[in-house]
mmCIF file of C-alpha atoms in Angstrom:
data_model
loop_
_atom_site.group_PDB
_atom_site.id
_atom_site.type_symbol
_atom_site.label_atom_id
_atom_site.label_comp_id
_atom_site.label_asym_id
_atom_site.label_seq_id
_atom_site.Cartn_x
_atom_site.Cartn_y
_atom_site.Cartn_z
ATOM 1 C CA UNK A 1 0.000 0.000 0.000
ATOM 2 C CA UNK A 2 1.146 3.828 -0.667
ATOM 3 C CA UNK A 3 1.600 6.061 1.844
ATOM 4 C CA UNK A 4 -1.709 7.922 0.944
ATOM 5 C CA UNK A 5 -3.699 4.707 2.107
ATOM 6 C CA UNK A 6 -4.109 5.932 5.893
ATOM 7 C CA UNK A 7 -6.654 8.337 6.436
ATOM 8 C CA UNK A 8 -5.639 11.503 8.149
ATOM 9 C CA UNK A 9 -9.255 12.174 9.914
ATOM 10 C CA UNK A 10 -9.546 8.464 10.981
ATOM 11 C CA UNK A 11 -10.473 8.528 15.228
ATOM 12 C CA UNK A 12 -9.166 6.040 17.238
ATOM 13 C CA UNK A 13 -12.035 3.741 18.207
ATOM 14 C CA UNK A 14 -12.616 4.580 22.275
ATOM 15 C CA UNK A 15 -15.204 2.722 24.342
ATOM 16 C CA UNK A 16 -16.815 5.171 26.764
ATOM 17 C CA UNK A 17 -18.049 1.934 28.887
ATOM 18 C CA UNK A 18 -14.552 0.797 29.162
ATOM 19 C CA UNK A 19 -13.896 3.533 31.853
ATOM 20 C CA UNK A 20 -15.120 2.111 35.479
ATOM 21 C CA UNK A 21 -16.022 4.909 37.059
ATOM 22 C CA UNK A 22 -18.644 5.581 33.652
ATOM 23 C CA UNK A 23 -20.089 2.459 34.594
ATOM 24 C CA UNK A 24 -21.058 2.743 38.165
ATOM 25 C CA UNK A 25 -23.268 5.697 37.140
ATOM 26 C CA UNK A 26 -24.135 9.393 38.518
ATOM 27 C CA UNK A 27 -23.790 9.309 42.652
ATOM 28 C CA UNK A 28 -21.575 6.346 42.752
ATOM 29 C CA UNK A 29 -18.145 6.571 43.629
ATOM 30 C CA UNK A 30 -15.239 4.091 43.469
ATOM 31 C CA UNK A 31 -13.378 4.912 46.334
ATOM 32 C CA UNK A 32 -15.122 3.756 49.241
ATOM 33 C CA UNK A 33 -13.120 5.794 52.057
ATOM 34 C CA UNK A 34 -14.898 9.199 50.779
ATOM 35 C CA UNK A 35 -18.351 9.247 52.979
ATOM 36 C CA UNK A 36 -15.754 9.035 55.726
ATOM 37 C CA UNK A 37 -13.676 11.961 54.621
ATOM 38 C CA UNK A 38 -16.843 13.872 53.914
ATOM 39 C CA UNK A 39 -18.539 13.266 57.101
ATOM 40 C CA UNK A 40 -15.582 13.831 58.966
ATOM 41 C CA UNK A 41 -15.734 17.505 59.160
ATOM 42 C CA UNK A 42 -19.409 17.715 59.824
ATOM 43 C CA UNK A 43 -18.681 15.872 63.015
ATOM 44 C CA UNK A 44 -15.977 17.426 64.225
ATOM 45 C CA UNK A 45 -18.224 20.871 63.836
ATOM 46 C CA UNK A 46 -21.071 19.336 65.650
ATOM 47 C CA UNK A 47 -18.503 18.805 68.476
ATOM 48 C CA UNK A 48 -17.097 22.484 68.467
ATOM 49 C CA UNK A 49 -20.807 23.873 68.126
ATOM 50 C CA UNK A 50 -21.135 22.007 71.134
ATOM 51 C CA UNK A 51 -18.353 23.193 73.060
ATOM 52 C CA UNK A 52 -19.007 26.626 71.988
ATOM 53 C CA UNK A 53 -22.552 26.340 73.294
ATOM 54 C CA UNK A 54 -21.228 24.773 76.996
ATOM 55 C CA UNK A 55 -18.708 27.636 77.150
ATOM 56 C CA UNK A 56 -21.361 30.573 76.281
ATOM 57 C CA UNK A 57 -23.809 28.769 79.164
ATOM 58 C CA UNK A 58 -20.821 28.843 81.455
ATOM 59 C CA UNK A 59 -20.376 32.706 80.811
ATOM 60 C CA UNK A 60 -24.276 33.559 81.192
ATOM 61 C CA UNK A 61 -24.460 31.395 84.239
ATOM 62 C CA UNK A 62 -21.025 33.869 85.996
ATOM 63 C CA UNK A 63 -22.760 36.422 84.578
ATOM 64 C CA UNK A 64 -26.028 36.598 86.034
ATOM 65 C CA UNK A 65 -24.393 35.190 89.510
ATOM 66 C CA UNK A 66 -22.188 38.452 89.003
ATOM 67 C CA UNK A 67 -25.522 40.785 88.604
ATOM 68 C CA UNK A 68 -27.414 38.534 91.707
ATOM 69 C CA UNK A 69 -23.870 39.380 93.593
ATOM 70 C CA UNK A 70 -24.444 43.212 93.044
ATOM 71 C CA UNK A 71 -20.796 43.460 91.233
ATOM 72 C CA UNK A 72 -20.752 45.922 88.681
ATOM 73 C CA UNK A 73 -17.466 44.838 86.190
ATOM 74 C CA UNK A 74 -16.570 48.541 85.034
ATOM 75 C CA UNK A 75 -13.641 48.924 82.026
ATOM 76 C CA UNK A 76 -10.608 51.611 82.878
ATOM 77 C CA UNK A 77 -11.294 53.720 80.032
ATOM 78 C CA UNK A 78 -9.902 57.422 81.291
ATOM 79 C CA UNK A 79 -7.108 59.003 80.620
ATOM 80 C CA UNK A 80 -7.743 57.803 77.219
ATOM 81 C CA UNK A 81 -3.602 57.754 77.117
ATOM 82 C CA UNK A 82 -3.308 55.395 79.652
ATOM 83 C CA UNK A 83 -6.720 54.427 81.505
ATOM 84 C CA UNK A 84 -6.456 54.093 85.102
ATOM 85 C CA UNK A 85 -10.240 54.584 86.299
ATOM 86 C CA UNK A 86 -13.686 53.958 84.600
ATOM 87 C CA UNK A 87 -15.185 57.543 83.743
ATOM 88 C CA UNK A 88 -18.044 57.607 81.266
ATOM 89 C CA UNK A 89 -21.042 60.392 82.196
ATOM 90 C CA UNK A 90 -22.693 60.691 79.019
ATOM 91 C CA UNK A 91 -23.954 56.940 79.059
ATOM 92 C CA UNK A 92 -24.254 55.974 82.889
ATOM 93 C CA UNK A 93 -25.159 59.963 84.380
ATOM 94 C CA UNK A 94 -28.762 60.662 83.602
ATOM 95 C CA UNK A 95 -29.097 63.767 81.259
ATOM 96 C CA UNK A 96 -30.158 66.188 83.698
ATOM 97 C CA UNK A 97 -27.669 65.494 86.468
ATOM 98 C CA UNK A 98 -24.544 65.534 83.697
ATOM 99 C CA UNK A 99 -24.072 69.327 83.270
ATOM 100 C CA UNK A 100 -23.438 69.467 87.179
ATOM 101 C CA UNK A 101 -21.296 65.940 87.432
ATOM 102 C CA UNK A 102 -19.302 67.870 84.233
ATOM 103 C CA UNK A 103 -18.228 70.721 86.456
ATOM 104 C CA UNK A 104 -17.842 69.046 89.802
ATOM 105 C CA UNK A 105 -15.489 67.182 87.250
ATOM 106 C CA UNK A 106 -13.637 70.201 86.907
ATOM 107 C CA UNK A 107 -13.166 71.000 90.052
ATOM 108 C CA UNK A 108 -11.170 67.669 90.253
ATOM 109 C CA UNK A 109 -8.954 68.089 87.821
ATOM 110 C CA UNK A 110 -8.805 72.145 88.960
ATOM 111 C CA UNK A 111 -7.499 70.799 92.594
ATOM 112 C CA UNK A 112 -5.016 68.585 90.604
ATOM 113 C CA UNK A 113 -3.834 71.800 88.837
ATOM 114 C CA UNK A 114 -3.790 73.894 91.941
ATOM 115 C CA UNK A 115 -1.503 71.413 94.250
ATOM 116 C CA UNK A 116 0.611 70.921 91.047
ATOM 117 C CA UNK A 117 1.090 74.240 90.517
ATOM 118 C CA UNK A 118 1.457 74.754 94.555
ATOM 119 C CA UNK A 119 4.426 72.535 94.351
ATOM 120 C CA UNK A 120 6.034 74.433 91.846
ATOM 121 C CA UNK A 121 5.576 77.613 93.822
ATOM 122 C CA UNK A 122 6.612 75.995 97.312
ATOM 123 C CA UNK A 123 10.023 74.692 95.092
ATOM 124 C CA UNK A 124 10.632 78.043 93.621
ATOM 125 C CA UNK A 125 10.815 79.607 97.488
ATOM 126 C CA UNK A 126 12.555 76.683 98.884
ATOM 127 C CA UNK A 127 15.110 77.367 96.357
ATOM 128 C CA UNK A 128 15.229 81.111 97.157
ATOM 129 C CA UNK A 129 15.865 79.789 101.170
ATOM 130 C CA UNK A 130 13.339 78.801 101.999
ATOM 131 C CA UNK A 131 12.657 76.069 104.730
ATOM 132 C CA UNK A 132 12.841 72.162 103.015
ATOM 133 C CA UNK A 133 9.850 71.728 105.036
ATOM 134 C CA UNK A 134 7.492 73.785 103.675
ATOM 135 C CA UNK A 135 8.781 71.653 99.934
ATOM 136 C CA UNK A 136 7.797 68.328 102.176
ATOM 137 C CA UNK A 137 4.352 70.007 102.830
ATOM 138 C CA UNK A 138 3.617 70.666 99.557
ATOM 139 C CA UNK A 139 4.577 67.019 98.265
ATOM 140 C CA UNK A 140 2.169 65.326 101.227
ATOM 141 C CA UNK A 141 -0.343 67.688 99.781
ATOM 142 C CA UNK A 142 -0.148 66.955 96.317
ATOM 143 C CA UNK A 143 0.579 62.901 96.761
ATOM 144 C CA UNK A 144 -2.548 62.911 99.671
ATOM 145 C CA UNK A 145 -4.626 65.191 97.418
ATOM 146 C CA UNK A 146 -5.099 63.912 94.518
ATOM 147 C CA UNK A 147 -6.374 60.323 94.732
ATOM 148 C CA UNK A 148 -7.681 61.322 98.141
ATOM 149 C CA UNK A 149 -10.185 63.794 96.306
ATOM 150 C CA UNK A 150 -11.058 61.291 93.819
ATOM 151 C CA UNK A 151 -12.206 58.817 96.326
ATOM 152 C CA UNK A 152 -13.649 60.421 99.209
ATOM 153 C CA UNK A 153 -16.008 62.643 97.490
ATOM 154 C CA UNK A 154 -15.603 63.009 93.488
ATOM 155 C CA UNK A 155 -15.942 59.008 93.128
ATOM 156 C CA UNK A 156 -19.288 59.654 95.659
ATOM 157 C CA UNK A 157 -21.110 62.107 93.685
ATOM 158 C CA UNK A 158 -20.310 59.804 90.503
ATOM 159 C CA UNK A 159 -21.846 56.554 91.786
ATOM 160 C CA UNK A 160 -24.674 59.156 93.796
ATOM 161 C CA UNK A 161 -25.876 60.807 90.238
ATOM 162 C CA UNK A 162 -25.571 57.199 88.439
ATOM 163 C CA UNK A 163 -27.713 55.145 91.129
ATOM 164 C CA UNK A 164 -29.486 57.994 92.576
ATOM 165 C CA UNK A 165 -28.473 56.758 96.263
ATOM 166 C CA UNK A 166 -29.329 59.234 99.449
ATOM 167 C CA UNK A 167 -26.486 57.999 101.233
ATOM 168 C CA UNK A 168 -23.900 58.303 98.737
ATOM 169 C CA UNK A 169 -25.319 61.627 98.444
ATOM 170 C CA UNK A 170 -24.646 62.571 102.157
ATOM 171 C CA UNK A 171 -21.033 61.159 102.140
ATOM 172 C CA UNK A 172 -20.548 63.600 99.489
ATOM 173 C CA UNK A 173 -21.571 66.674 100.978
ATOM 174 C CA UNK A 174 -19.375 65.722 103.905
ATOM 175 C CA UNK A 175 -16.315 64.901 102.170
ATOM 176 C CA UNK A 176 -16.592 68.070 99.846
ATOM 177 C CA UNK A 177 -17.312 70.747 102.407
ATOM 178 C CA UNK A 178 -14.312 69.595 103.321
ATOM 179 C CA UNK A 179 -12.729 69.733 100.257
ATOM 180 C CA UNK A 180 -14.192 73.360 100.247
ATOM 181 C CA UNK A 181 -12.499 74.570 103.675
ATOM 182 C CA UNK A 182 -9.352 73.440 102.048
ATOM 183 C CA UNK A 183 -9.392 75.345 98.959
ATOM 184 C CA UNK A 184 -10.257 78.616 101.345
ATOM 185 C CA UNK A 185 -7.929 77.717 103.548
ATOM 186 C CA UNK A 186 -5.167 77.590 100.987
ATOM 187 C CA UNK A 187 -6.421 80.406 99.312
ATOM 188 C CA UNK A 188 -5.760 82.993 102.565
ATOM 189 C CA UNK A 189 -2.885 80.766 104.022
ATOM 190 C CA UNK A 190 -2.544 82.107 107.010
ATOM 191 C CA UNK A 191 0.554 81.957 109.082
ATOM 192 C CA UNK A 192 -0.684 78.464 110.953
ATOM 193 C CA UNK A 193 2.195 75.936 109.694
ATOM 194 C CA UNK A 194 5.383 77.306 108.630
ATOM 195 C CA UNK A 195 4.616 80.546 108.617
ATOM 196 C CA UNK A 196 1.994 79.358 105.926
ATOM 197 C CA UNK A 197 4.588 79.174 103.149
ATOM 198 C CA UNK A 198 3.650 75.152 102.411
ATOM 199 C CA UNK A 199 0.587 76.696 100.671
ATOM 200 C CA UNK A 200 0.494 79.503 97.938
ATOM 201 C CA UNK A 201 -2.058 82.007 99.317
ATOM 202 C CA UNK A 202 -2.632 85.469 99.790
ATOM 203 C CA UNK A 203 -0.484 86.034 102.782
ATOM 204 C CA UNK A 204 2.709 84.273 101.499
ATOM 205 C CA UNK A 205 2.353 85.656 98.651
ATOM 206 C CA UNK A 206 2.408 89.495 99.838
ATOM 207 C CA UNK A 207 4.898 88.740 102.294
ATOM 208 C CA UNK A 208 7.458 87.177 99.537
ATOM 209 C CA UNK A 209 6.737 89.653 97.253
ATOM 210 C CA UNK A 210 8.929 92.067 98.499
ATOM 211 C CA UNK A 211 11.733 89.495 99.315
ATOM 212 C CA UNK A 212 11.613 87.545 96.317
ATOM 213 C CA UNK A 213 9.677 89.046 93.185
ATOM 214 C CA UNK A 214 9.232 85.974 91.019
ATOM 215 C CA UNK A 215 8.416 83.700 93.953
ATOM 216 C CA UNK A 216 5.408 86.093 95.108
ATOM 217 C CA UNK A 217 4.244 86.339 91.185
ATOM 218 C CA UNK A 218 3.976 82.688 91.462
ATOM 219 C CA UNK A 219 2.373 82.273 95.024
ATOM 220 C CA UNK A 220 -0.516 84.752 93.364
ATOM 221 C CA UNK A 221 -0.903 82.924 90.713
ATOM 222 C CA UNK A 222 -1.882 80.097 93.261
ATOM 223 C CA UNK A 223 -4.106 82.644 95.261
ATOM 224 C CA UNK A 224 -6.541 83.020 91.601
ATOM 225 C CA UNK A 225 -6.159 79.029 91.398
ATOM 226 C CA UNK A 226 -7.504 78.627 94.835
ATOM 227 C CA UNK A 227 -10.172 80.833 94.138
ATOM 228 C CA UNK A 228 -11.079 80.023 91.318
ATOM 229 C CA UNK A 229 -11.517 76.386 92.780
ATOM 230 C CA UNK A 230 -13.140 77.471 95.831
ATOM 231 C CA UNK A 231 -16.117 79.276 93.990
ATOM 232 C CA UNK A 232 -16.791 76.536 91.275
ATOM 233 C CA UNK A 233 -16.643 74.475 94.418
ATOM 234 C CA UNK A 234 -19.560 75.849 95.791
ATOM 235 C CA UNK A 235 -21.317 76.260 92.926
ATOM 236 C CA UNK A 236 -21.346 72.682 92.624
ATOM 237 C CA UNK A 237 -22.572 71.648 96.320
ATOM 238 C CA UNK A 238 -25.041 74.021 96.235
ATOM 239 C CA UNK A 239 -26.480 72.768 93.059
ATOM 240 C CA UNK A 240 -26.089 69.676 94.065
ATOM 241 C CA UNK A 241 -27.851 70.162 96.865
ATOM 242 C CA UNK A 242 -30.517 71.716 95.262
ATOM 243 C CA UNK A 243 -31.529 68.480 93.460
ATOM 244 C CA UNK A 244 -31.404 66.377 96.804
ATOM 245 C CA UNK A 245 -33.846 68.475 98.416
ATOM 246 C CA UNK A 246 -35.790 69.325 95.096
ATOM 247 C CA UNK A 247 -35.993 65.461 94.007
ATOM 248 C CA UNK A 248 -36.518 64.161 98.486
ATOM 249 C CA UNK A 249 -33.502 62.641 99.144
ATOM 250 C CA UNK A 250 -32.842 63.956 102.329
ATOM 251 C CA UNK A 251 -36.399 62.226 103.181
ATOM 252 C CA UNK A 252 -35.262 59.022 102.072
ATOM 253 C CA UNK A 253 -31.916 59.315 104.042
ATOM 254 C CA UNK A 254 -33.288 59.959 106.549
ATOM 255 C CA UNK A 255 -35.579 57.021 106.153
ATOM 256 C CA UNK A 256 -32.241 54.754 105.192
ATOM 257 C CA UNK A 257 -30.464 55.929 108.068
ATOM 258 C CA UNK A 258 -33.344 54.844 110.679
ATOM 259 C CA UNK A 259 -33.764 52.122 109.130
ATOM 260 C CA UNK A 260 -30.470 50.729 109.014
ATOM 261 C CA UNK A 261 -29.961 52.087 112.327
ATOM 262 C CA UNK A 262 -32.775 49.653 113.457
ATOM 263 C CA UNK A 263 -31.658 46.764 112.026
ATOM 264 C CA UNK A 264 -28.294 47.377 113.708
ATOM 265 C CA UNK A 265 -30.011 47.361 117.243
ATOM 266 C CA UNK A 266 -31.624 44.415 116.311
#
């Protein structure tokens, strides 16, 4: 035969039946380990859904014993640079107590700024020869001051305004009239301790101002810081304690304090 006897569009002859896995048919599969790899997974997410579910039935259950407790879990969120208390009156202050809880606020961070800036006045005069222990006094104040403040009667009025509580209330009145007599206190300075130098008031102030120009500029600039604290001070007990009596609370402390007083005696 010639070499122009093979056909160039001949197929090879292929039997489509000769493949096994054509002849099981559709849904049929040769390997018979595969249900077991495919229901493998489906298992093993049954188990985690389970788990998951135990573990969120766990947390409720803490939770609610948590709430029946009466502990309140609260998140350090302020300074927002590096949060060392939980601070957060627009959400947990009701609306109309927040304008007051803003500026008693204020008069927080004011008494920070006024024993800061005490300090600095106290170490200008000890360094002008002054006695060290006037510098001492001012430390104390400003180390006692600050968290002191914040506990006995800013962290008070906080919890007071957010669960309306009488008593809270009334430990806050005491602790800031307190607070108040301080800021007058320091304000005049009189010649008590130290010749009243620990504390940059009026009478220091006038006193050094002849001796030592820059160090009596600076003790009255701590006289208008002291004031300045003194009369947001009151604004803020007095309106504060124009909503106790306004909304009854000194009924109900009243009523609180007999009846805790009772249940003391008995």
């Amino acid at each position: 035969m010639s070499r122009y006897d093979s056909n160039p569009f001949d197929e090879d002859e292929v039997n489509p039946f000769s493949d096994p896995t054509v002849r099981k048919g559709p849904g049929q599969s040769t390997n018979t380990t595969a249900g077991g790899a495919f229901y493998m997974p489906e298992k093993e997410l049954q188990a985690r859904e389970a788990e998951l579910r135990r573990k969120e039935q766990e947390l409720k259950r803490r939770e609610d014993a948590i709430q029946r407790a009466g502990i309140v879990i609260e998140e350090k969120n302020w300074p927002p640079f590096f949060p060392i208390i939980h601070h957060d009156i627009a959400k947990e202050v009701p609306i109309h107590l927040q304008r007051v809880q803003y500026i008693a606020f204020t008069t927080y961070l004011g008494l920070v700024v006024c024993l800061l800036w005490n300090l600095i006045a106290v170490t200008t005069a000890w360094i002008k020869g002054e006695s060290a222990t006037i510098w001492f006094l001012a430390i104390i104040y400003f180390i006692s001051g600050v968290p002191g403040a914040y506990v006995m009667w800013y962290r008070p009025l906080y919890n007071a305004a957010r669960t309306d509580s009488a008593l809270k209330f009334g430990w806050f009145f005491l602790s800031y009239l307190f607070h108040i007599g301080f800021c007058i206190l320091a304000a005049v300075a009189p010649p008590i301790i130290f010749k009243g130098k620990s504390l940059a008031g009026i009478l220091p102030a006038i006193e050094l101002l002849g001796h030592h120009a820059l160090v009596g500029i600076f003790y009255f600039i701590g006289f208008g810081f002291f004031c300045l604290e003194s009369l947001l001070s009151i604004w803020v007990i007095q309106q504060v304690y124009m909503y106790f009596r306004g909304s009854g609370k000194a009924a109900q402390m009243k009523r609180e304090a007999a009846t805790r007083t009772m249940m003391a005696a008995i």
